[in-house]
Coordinates of C-alpha atoms in Angstrom, one line a residue:
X25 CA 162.6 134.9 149.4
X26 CA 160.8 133.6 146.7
X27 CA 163.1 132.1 143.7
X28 CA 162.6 135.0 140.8
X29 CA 164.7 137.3 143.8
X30 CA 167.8 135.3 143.5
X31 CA 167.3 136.1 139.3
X32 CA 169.4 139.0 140.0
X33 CA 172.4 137.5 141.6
X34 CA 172.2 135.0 138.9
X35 CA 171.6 131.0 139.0
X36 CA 173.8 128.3 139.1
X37 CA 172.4 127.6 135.7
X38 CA 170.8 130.0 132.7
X39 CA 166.8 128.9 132.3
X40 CA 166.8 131.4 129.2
X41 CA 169.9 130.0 127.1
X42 CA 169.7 131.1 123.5
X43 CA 172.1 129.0 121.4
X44 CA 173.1 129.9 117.9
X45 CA 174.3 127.2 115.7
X46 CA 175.0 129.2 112.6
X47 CA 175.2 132.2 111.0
X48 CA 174.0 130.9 107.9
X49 CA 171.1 132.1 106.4
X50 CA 168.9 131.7 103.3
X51 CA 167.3 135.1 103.9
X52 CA 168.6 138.6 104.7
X53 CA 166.6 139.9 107.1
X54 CA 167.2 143.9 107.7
X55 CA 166.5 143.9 111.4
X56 CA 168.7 140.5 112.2
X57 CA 170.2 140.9 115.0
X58 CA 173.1 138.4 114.7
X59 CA 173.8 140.1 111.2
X60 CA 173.4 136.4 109.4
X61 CA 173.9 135.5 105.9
X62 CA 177.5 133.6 105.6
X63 CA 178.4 130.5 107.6
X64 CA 181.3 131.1 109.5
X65 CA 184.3 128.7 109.3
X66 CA 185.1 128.9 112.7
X67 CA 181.7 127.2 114.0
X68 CA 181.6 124.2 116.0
X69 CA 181.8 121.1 115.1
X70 CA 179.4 118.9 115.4
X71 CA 181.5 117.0 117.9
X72 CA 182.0 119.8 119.8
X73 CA 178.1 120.9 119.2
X74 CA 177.5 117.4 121.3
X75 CA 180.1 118.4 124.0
X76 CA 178.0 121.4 124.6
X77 CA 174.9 119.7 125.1
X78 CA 176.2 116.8 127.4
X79 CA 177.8 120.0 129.3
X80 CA 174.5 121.6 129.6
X81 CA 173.0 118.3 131.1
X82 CA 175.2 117.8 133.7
X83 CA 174.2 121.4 134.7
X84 CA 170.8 120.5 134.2
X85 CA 169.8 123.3 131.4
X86 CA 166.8 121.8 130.6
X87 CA 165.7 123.9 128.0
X88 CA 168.1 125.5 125.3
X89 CA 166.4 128.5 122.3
X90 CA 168.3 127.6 119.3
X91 CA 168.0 129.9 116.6
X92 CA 171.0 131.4 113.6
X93 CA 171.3 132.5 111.0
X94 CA 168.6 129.9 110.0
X95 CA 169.5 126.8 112.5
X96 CA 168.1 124.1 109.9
X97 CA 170.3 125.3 106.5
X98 CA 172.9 123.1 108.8
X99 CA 173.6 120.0 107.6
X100 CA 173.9 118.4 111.0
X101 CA 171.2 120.0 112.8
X102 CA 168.5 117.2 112.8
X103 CA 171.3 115.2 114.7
X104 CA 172.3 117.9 117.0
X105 CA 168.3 118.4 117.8
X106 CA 168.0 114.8 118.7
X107 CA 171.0 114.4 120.6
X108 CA 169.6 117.1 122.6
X109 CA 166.7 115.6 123.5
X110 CA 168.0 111.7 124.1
X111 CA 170.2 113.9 126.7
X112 CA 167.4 115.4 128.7
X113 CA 168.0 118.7 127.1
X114 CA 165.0 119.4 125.3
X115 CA 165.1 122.2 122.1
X116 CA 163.3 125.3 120.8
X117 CA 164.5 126.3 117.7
X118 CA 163.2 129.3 116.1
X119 CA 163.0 129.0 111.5
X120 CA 162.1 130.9 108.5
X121 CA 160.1 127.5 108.0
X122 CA 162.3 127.0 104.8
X123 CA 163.2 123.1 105.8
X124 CA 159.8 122.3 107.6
X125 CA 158.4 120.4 104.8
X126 CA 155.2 117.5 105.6
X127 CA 157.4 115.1 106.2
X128 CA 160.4 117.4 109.0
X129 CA 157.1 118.4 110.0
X130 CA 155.8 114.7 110.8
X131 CA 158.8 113.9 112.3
X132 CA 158.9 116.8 115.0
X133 CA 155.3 116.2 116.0
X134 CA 156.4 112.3 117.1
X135 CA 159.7 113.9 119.1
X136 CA 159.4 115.0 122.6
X137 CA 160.8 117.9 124.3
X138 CA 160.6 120.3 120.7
X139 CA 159.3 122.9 120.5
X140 CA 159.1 125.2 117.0
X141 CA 159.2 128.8 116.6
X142 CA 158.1 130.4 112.8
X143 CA 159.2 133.7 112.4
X144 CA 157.3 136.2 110.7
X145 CA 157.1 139.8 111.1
X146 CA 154.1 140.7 108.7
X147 CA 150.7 139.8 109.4
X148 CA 150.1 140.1 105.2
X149 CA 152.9 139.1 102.7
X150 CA 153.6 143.1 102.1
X151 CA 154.3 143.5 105.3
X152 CA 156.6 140.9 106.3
X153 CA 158.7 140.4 103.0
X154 CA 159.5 143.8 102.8
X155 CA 161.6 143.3 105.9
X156 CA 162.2 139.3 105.6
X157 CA 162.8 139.2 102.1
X158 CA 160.4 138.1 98.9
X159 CA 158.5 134.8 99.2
X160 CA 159.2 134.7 102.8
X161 CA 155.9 135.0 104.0
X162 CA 154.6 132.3 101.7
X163 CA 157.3 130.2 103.3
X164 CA 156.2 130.4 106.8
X165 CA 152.7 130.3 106.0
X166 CA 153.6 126.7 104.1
X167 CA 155.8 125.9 107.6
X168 CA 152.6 126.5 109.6
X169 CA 150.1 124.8 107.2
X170 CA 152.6 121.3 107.4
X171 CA 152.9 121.7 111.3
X172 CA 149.3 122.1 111.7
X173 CA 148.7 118.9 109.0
X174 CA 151.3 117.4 111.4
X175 CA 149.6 117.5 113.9
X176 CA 152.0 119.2 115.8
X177 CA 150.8 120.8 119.5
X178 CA 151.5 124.4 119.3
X179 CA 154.1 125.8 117.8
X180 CA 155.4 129.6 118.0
X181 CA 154.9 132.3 115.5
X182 CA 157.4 134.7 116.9
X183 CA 156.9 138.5 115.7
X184 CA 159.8 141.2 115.9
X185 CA 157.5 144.3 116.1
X186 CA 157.6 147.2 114.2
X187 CA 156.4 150.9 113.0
X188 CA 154.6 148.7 109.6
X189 CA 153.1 146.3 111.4
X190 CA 151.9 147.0 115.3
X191 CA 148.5 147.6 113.6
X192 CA 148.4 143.9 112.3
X193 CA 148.3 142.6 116.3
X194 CA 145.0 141.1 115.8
X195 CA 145.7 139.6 112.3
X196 CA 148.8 138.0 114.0
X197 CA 146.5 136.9 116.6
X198 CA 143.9 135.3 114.4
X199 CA 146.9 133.6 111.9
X200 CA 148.1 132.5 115.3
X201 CA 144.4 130.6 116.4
X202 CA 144.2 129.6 112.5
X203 CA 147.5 127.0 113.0
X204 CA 146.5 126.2 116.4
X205 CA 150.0 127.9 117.5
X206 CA 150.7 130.8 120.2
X207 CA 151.9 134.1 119.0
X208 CA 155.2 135.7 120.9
X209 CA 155.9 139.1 120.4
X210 CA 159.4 140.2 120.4
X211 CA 160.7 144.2 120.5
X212 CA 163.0 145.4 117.9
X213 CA 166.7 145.9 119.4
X214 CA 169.2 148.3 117.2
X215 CA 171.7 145.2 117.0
X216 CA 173.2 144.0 114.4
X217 CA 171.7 145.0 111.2
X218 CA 168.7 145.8 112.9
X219 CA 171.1 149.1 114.0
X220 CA 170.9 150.3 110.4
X221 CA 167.0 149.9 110.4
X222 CA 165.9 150.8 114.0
X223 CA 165.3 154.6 113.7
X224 CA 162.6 154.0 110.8
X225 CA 161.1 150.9 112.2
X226 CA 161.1 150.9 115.7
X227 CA 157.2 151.6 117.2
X228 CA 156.6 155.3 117.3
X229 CA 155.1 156.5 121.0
X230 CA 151.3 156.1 120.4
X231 CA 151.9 152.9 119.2
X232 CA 154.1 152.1 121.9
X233 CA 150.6 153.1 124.2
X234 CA 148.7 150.9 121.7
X235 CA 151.1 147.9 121.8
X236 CA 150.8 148.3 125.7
X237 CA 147.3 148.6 125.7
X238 CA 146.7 145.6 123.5
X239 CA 148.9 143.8 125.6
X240 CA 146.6 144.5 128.4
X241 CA 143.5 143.5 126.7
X242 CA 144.3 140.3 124.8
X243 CA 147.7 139.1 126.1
X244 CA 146.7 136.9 128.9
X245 CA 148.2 134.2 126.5
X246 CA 150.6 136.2 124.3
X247 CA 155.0 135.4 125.3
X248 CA 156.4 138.8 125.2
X249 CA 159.7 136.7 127.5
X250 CA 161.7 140.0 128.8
X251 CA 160.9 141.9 125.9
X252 CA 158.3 145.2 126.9
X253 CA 159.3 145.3 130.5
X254 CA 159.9 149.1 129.6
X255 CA 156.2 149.2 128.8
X256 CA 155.3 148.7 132.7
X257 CA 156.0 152.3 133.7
X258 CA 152.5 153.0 131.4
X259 CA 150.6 151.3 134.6
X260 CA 151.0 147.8 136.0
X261 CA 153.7 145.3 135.2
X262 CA 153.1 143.1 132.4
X263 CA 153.5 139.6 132.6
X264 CA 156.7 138.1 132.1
X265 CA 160.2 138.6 133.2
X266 CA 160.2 141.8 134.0
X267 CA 164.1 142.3 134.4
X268 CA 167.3 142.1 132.2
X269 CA 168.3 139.2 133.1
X270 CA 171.8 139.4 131.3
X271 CA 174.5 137.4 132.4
X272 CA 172.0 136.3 135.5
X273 CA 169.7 133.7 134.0
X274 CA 170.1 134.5 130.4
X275 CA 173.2 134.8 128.1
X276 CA 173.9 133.3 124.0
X277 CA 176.6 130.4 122.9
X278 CA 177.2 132.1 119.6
X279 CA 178.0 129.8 116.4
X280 CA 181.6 130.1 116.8
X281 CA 181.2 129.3 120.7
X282 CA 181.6 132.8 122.2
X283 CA 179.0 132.8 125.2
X284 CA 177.8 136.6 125.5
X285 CA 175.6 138.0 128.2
X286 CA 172.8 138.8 126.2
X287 CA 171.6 137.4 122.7
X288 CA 170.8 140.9 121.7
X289 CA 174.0 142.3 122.7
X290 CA 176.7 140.5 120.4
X291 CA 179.3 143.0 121.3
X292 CA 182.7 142.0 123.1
X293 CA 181.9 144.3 126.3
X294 CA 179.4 141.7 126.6
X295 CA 181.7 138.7 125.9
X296 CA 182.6 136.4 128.9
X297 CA 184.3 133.7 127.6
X298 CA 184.3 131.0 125.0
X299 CA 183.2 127.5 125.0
X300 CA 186.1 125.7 124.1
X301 CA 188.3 127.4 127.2
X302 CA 189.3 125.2 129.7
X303 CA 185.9 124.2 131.8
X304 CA 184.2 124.8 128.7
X305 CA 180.7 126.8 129.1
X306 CA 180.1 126.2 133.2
X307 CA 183.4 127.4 133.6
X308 CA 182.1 130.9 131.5
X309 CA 178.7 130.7 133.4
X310 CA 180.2 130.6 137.1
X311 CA 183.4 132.3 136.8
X312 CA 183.6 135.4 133.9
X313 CA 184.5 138.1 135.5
X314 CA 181.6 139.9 133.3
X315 CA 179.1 137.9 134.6
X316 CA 180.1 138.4 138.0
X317 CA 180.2 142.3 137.7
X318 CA 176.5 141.7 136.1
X319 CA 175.5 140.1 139.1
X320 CA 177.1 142.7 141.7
X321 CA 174.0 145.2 143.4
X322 CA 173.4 148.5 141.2
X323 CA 172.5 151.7 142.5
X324 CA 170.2 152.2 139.7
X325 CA 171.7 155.4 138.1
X326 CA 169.6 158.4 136.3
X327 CA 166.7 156.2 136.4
X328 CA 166.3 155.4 140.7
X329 CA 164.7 158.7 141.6
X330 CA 162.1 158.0 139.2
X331 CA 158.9 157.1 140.4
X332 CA 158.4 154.5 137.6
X333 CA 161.5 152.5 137.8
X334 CA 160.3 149.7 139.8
X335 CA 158.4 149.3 137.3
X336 CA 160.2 149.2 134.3
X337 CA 163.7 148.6 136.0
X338 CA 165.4 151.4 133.5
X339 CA 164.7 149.3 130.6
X340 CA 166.8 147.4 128.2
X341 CA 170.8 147.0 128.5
X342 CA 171.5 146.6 125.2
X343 CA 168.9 149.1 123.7
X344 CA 170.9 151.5 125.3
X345 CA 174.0 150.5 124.0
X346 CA 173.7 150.3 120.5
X347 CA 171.9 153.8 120.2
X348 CA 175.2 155.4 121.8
X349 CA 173.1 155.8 125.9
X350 CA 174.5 155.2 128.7
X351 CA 173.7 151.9 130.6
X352 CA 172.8 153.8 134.0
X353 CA 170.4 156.1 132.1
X354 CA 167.2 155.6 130.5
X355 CA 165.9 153.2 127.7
X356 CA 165.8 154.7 124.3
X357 CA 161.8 154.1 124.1
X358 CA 161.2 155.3 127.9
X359 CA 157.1 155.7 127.8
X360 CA 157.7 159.4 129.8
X361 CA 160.1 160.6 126.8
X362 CA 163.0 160.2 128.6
X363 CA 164.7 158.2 126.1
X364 CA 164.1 160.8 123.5
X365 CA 165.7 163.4 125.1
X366 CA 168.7 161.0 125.7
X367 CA 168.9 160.5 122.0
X368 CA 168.3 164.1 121.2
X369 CA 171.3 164.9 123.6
X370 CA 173.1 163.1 121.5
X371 CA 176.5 165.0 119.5
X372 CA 178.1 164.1 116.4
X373 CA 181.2 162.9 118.9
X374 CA 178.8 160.3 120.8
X375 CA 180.3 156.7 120.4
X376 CA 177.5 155.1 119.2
X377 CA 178.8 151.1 119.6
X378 CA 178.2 148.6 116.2
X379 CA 177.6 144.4 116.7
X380 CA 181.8 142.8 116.6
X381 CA 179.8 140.2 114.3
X382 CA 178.6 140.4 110.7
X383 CA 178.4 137.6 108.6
X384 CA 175.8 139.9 106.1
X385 CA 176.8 138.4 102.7
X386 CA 177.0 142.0 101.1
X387 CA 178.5 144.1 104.3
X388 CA 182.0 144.1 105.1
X389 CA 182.9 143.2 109.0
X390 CA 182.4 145.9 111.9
X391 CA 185.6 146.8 113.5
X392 CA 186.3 146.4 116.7
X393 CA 185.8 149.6 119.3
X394 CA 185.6 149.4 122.9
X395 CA 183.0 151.3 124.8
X396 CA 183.1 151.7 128.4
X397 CA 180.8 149.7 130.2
X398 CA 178.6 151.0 133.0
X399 CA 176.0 148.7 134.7
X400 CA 172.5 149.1 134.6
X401 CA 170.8 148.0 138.5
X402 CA 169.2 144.4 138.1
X403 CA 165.5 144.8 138.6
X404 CA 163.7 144.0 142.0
X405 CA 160.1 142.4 141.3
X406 CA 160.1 140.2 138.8
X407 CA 157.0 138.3 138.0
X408 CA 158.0 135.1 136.7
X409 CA 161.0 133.4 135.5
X410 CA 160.5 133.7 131.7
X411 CA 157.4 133.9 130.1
X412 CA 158.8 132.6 127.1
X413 CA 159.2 129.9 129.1
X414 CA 161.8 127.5 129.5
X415 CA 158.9 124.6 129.4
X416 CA 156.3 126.0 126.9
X417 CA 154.3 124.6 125.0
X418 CA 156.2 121.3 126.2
X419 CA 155.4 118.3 128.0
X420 CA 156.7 118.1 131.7
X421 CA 160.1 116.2 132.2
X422 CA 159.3 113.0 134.3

């Protein structure tokens, strides 16, 4: 069997472990997914920060995403980054770029085991400040410019895409070959704020096709990680994980230590546990009762008798969610239309589920509603574990 097989039944340990530290943030970004802005006073401390990491390297996580809220705006984080690595775990962390001045940047190009991610959703300044926020363009483009000067081996520029800017894919490309970094593209999810925003940004159809067909052409070196997996049912799979690998090798430590199945789906049907339990986080990982249930065999509802679905596995879990479809029934962006129908179906007594979490500095906090929860099937041919990989773009571990 070869390992990406046992992905489904879930691994002793996650290889795609997104951590956020806070959800502080000096921007406002209308698609974020966490819904960042405030800090949250409940957020670990940076005692218990290092209890985390010493937990994740006795379970041998060698690789943890850390994002926010913006990760650096925390006063501890520098510490917490190289605590990480003198402990064998070794750090992504995704930034606006606002702290990565010459000298932060100097200073991550001599550490090992980092890797940096610049987020930018706008090949121009148009573009990506009308979603990020005024000047934040300018910003990144400053990160990148002291990273390069740096000398730092290839960073990230990570790109959420959307409706404005999937005709910019070769201008992200060439910014990306300017800096001497790799682009990753990411899809737009309706969580968190980016609920609010997703029915006039997300990619329209055609450029669904485009996206896919770019993808094709000029991706051989582009991350998508688990991202367009719904994209496959246009022809052959794309590279990458090609699965939802929720609760079974992925799953978020959120700021305040609530471990959810899915860093897109900040919702408490998705919440397994907390770090600061008893048994801490491998006691969440091996046990939650969630994850287990994620892990079980799924008939693969609505979407088994179609002759695309082991291709694109049904699509995204928490797509579905968060635009009110069931978890057993098509994505919302299904290539063959499917998805539209679903959403079309739709009445004005469909539960359509909103993020537990916002932290927004001008939106009052979600309530609380449960929402049944029916499992999507976990996929059957993935192609690799993570093509954001747990190891890019970083040296091997000796």
């Amino acid at each position: 069997m070869k390992l990406t097989e046992h992905f489904q039944y879930g691994l002793n340990s996650p290889i795609c472990l997104t951590w956020e530290l806070t959800y502080a943030c000096n921007l406002a970004c209308v698609h974020c997914l966490s819904s960042s802005g405030r800090r949250d006073p409940r957020e670990l401390s940076t005692a218990e920060c290092k209890a985390v990491i010493d937990e994740l390297q006795r379970m041998q996580v060698f690789y943890v995403n850390v994002g926010g809220g913006e990760p650096t705006v925390r006063p501890d984080f520098w510490e917490l980054l190289d605590y990480a690595v003198e402990h064998d775990v070794g750090v992504k962390f995704s930034t606006n770029g606002v702290k990565l001045d010459p000298a932060r940047a100097r200073r991550l190009a001599g550490t090992d085991y980092v890797d940096v991610q610049i987020s930018l959703d706008g090949a121009t300044a148009p573009v990506n400040d009308a979603v990020r926020g005024p000047g934040s363009y300018a910003t990144a483009m400053r990160a990148l410019e002291n990273l390069a000067s740096a000398g730092f081996g290839q960073p990230k520029i990570s790109v959420v895409m959307t409706r404005q800017n999937v005709e910019q894919l070769d201008e992200f490309k060439a910014i990306a070959d300017k800096f001497g970094a790799q682009l990753r593209i990411t899809r737009l999810r309706p969580s968190g704020r980016g609920a609010d925003v997703w029915d006039e940004l997300h990619p329209t159809a055609e450029q669904q096709r485009q996206l896919y067909d770019w993808l094709v052409a000029r991706g051989a070196d582009v991350l998508t990680g688990d991202s367009f997996f719904h994209l496959s049912a246009y022809g052959s799979a794309l590279p990458g994980l090609n699965l939802c690998g929720a609760g079974r090798v992925v799953c978020l430590i959120d700021p305040v230590g609530d471990v959810y199945a899915c860093p897109f789906a900040i919702h408490e049907n998705f919440l397994a546990g907390n770090v600061r339990s008893p048994g801490g986080f491998a006691s969440v990982w091996r046990d939650s009762e969630l994850f287990a249930e994620l892990r079980e065999p799924q008939t693969g509802g609505a979407c088994r008798s179609c002759g695309h679905y082991d291709a694109c596995q049904g699509g995204c879990m928490a797509a579905k969610f968060f635009t009110g479809l069931p978890l057993d029934g098509p994505d919302p962006e299904c290539v063959r239309g499917l998805g539209e129908q679903a959403l079309a179906a739709r009445t004005p007594s469909t539960a359509i589920p909103r993020s537990d979490v916002d932290h927004s500095r001008s939106a009052p906090r979600n309530s609380r509603s449960a929402v049944a929860l029916t499992l999507a099937p976990p996929p059957r041919r993935p192609d690799r574990a993570c093509d954001a990989s747990p190891l890019a773009g970083m040296p091997s571990y000796p």
